[in-house]
Coordinates of C-alpha atoms in Angstrom, one line a residue:
M860 CA -1.0 19.9 -14.8
A861 CA 0.4 16.4 -14.3
V862 CA -1.9 13.5 -13.6
R863 CA -0.5 11.5 -10.7
S864 CA -2.1 8.2 -11.4
A865 CA -5.3 6.5 -12.4
H866 CA -7.3 6.7 -9.2
G867 CA -10.7 5.0 -9.2
R868 CA -12.8 2.0 -8.9
P869 CA -12.6 -1.0 -11.3
G870 CA -16.0 -0.3 -12.8
L871 CA -19.2 1.8 -12.6
W872 CA -21.2 -1.3 -11.5
L873 CA -19.7 -0.7 -8.1
L874 CA -21.7 2.5 -7.7
L875 CA -24.8 0.5 -7.6
A876 CA -23.3 -2.3 -5.5
L877 CA -22.7 0.2 -2.7
V878 CA -26.4 0.6 -2.1
L879 CA -26.9 -2.4 0.1
F880 CA -27.8 -2.6 3.8
C881 CA -29.2 -0.3 6.4
G882 CA -27.2 0.7 9.4
A883 CA -26.9 3.3 12.2
G884 CA -25.5 6.6 10.9
A885 CA -23.4 9.0 12.9
G886 CA -21.5 12.2 12.5
Y887 CA -18.3 13.5 14.2
L888 CA -18.6 17.2 14.1
N889 CA -20.2 18.7 17.2
A890 CA -17.9 17.5 20.0
D891 CA -14.2 18.1 20.4
W892 CA -11.8 15.7 18.8
D893 CA -9.3 14.5 21.3
F894 CA -6.3 13.5 19.2
S895 CA -4.5 12.0 22.2
V896 CA -7.4 9.5 22.6
I897 CA -7.7 9.0 18.9
S898 CA -4.0 8.2 18.5
R899 CA -4.1 5.8 21.4
R900 CA -7.2 4.1 20.0
A901 CA -5.6 3.9 16.5
E902 CA -2.4 2.3 17.9
A903 CA -4.6 -0.3 19.8
L904 CA -6.6 -1.0 16.7
Y905 CA -3.9 -0.9 14.0
G906 CA -0.5 -1.1 15.7
P907 CA 2.3 1.4 15.9
L908 CA 1.6 4.7 14.1
G909 CA 5.2 5.0 12.9
A910 CA 5.6 7.8 10.4
G911 CA 1.8 8.2 10.4
K912 CA 2.0 10.0 13.8
Q913 CA 3.7 13.0 12.1
R914 CA 1.0 13.1 9.4
I915 CA -1.8 12.8 12.0
D916 CA -0.2 15.6 14.0
A917 CA 0.0 17.7 10.9
W918 CA -3.7 17.1 10.3
Q919 CA -4.5 18.1 13.8
N920 CA -2.5 21.3 13.4
L921 CA -4.3 22.1 10.1
L922 CA -7.7 21.7 11.7
A923 CA -6.7 23.8 14.7
T924 CA -5.2 26.7 12.7
Q925 CA -7.6 27.0 9.7
K926 CA -11.0 27.5 11.4
Q927 CA -11.0 31.2 10.8
T928 CA -9.7 31.0 7.2
P929 CA -12.2 31.9 4.4
E930 CA -13.9 28.8 2.9
L931 CA -12.1 29.0 -0.5
E932 CA -8.8 29.0 1.2
Q933 CA -9.8 26.1 3.4
L934 CA -10.6 24.2 0.2
N935 CA -7.1 24.8 -1.1
V936 CA -5.3 24.1 2.1
V937 CA -7.2 20.8 2.7
N938 CA -6.9 19.7 -1.0
R939 CA -3.1 20.3 -1.1
F940 CA -2.6 18.7 2.3
F941 CA -4.0 15.3 1.4
N942 CA -2.7 15.3 -2.1
K943 CA 0.8 15.9 -0.5
Q944 CA 0.5 13.6 2.5
M945 CA -0.9 10.6 0.6
R946 CA 0.2 8.6 -2.4
Y947 CA -2.1 6.6 -4.6
E948 CA -2.4 2.9 -4.0
E949 CA -5.1 0.4 -4.9
D950 CA -7.2 -1.1 -2.2
I951 CA -6.2 -4.7 -3.1
D952 CA -2.5 -3.8 -2.5
L953 CA -3.0 -1.6 0.5
W954 CA -5.8 -3.4 2.3
H955 CA -6.0 -6.7 0.5
E956 CA -9.6 -6.0 -0.4
V957 CA -11.2 -5.1 -3.7
D958 CA -13.0 -2.1 -2.3
Y959 CA -12.1 -0.6 1.1
W960 CA -13.1 2.8 2.5
A961 CA -10.4 4.0 4.9
T962 CA -10.9 6.5 7.6
P963 CA -8.8 9.7 7.5
I964 CA -6.7 8.2 10.4
Q965 CA -6.1 5.0 8.4
S966 CA -5.2 6.9 5.3
L967 CA -2.7 9.1 7.2
M968 CA -1.2 6.1 9.0
K969 CA -0.5 4.5 5.7
G970 CA 0.3 7.7 3.9
A971 CA -1.7 6.2 1.0
G972 CA -5.1 5.5 -0.3
D973 CA -7.2 5.4 -3.5
C974 CA -9.6 8.1 -4.8
E975 CA -12.4 7.6 -2.3
D976 CA -10.0 7.8 0.6
Y977 CA -8.8 11.2 -0.5
A978 CA -12.4 12.4 -1.0
I979 CA -13.5 11.1 2.4
A980 CA -10.5 12.7 4.2
K981 CA -11.2 16.1 2.6
Y982 CA -14.9 15.9 3.3
F983 CA -14.5 15.3 7.0
S984 CA -11.7 17.9 7.3
L985 CA -13.8 20.6 5.7
R986 CA -16.9 19.7 7.7
R987 CA -14.8 19.9 10.8
L988 CA -13.6 23.4 9.7
G989 CA -17.2 24.5 9.6
V990 CA -18.1 24.1 5.9
P991 CA -21.8 23.2 5.8
S992 CA -22.7 19.7 4.6
E993 CA -25.0 21.1 1.9
K994 CA -22.0 22.6 0.2
L995 CA -20.1 19.4 0.0
L996 CA -20.7 16.2 -2.0
I997 CA -18.5 13.2 -2.3
T998 CA -19.1 12.5 -6.0
Y999 CA -18.6 9.5 -8.1
V1000 CA -17.6 10.4 -11.7
K1001 CA -16.5 8.6 -14.8
A1002 CA -12.9 9.8 -15.6
L1003 CA -13.4 9.8 -19.4
R1004 CA -9.7 10.0 -20.3
L1005 CA -8.9 7.1 -18.0
N1006 CA -12.1 5.2 -18.9
R1007 CA -12.7 4.3 -15.3
A1008 CA -14.7 5.3 -12.3
H1009 CA -13.3 7.9 -10.0
M1010 CA -14.3 9.8 -6.9
V1011 CA -13.8 13.5 -6.1
L1012 CA -15.1 16.0 -3.5
T1013 CA -17.3 18.8 -5.0
Y1014 CA -18.0 22.1 -3.3
Y1015 CA -21.2 24.2 -4.0
P1016 CA -20.9 27.9 -3.0
S1017 CA -24.7 28.0 -3.3
P1018 CA -27.3 25.3 -4.1
N1019 CA -27.4 25.9 -7.9
A1020 CA -23.9 27.1 -8.4
M1021 CA -21.3 25.5 -10.6
P1022 CA -19.4 23.2 -8.1
L1023 CA -15.6 23.3 -7.6
V1024 CA -13.8 20.0 -7.9
L1025 CA -11.3 18.8 -5.3
D1026 CA -9.4 16.0 -7.0
S1027 CA -6.6 13.7 -6.0
L1028 CA -5.4 13.7 -9.6
I1029 CA -4.5 17.3 -9.7
D1030 CA -3.8 20.0 -7.1
V1031 CA -5.6 22.8 -8.9
I1032 CA -9.2 23.2 -7.9
K1033 CA -11.3 23.9 -11.0
P1034 CA -15.0 24.5 -11.6
A1035 CA -16.8 21.4 -12.9
N1036 CA -17.4 23.0 -16.3
E1037 CA -13.6 23.2 -16.7
R1038 CA -13.3 19.4 -16.0
P1039 CA -14.9 17.9 -19.2
D1040 CA -12.9 14.8 -18.4
L1041 CA -15.2 14.0 -15.5
L1042 CA -18.8 12.8 -16.0
P1043 CA -20.8 12.9 -12.7
V1044 CA -22.7 9.7 -11.9
Y1045 CA -23.7 9.7 -8.2
A1046 CA -23.0 11.7 -5.1
F1047 CA -23.6 11.7 -1.3
N1048 CA -22.8 13.5 1.9
G1049 CA -23.8 13.0 5.5
E1050 CA -27.4 14.0 4.7
G1051 CA -28.2 11.8 1.7
L1052 CA -27.7 10.3 -1.7
F1053 CA -28.0 12.4 -4.8
L1054 CA -28.2 12.0 -8.6
P1055 CA -27.0 14.8 -10.8
G1056 CA -29.4 16.5 -13.3
A1057 CA -30.0 19.6 -15.4
Q1058 CA -32.0 21.2 -12.6
G1059 CA -29.4 20.4 -9.9
N1060 CA -28.8 17.4 -7.7
K1061 CA -31.8 15.3 -6.8
K1062 CA -31.9 13.6 -3.4
V1063 CA -32.9 10.0 -3.8
G1064 CA -32.2 8.5 -0.4
D1065 CA -30.2 8.6 2.8
T1066 CA -26.8 7.3 3.6
K1067 CA -28.2 4.5 5.7
R1068 CA -28.4 2.7 2.4
L1069 CA -24.6 3.0 1.9
S1070 CA -23.1 0.0 3.7
R1071 CA -19.5 1.1 3.2
W1072 CA -20.3 4.6 4.5
Q1073 CA -21.9 3.1 7.6
D1074 CA -18.8 0.8 8.1
L1075 CA -16.6 3.9 7.8
L1076 CA -18.5 5.8 10.5
K1077 CA -18.3 2.8 12.8
K1078 CA -14.5 2.6 12.3
M1079 CA -14.3 6.3 13.1
T1080 CA -16.3 5.8 16.3
A1081 CA -13.9 3.0 17.3
E1082 CA -11.0 5.3 16.7
G1083 CA -12.4 7.8 19.3
F1084 CA -14.2 10.3 17.1
P1085 CA -17.4 11.4 18.9
A1086 CA -20.5 9.8 17.3
E1087 CA -23.1 12.5 17.2
P1088 CA -25.7 13.5 14.6
E1089 CA -24.4 15.9 11.9
Y1090 CA -25.8 19.4 11.9

């Protein structure tokens, strides 16, 4: 199992720095996604899609064809898709910012992103395919072998189950107890912020406190995704 590259944030202090300002939250899952509108909006916002158009079309096809697929297969399809379609690149090189959270459209336009961009794209894809939000957490971890912060998507088959880890570093989805190289620190989804513990994840707040998450949702609204409360 080859490690692609050292995805992650420059330091764990950024985990706390994310908890900043309140903002209006939104979800993008109840209404239809009109990719013709989304593509036009993306071109207006970011310029010609170029090779990104093919990647966005492939994403649309995945979402259209995988709705009836069992959840575990959906995990594998989505994980492989973004690991294949995107290459790792640091925010400072890709966006000229130290820490930038890209929308799935931006990531596919660039064909690149860092660890949180993979996790975000996988999260929204699986939510769109019908996986309940309580089964999915975007999780900050410390990658012990790399000695740096990292982000993955974790899937909980049931509330107290051992989660499965969808990682941009490897294509194989493994249970968390088979990933001793990852130390969980902090997690969130559309419903709240969580801290890991021996008795399971403890909710400690809502995502209105995550300024970068709120900025991400606003960008998705501008791209043409329907802004509706998550269910």
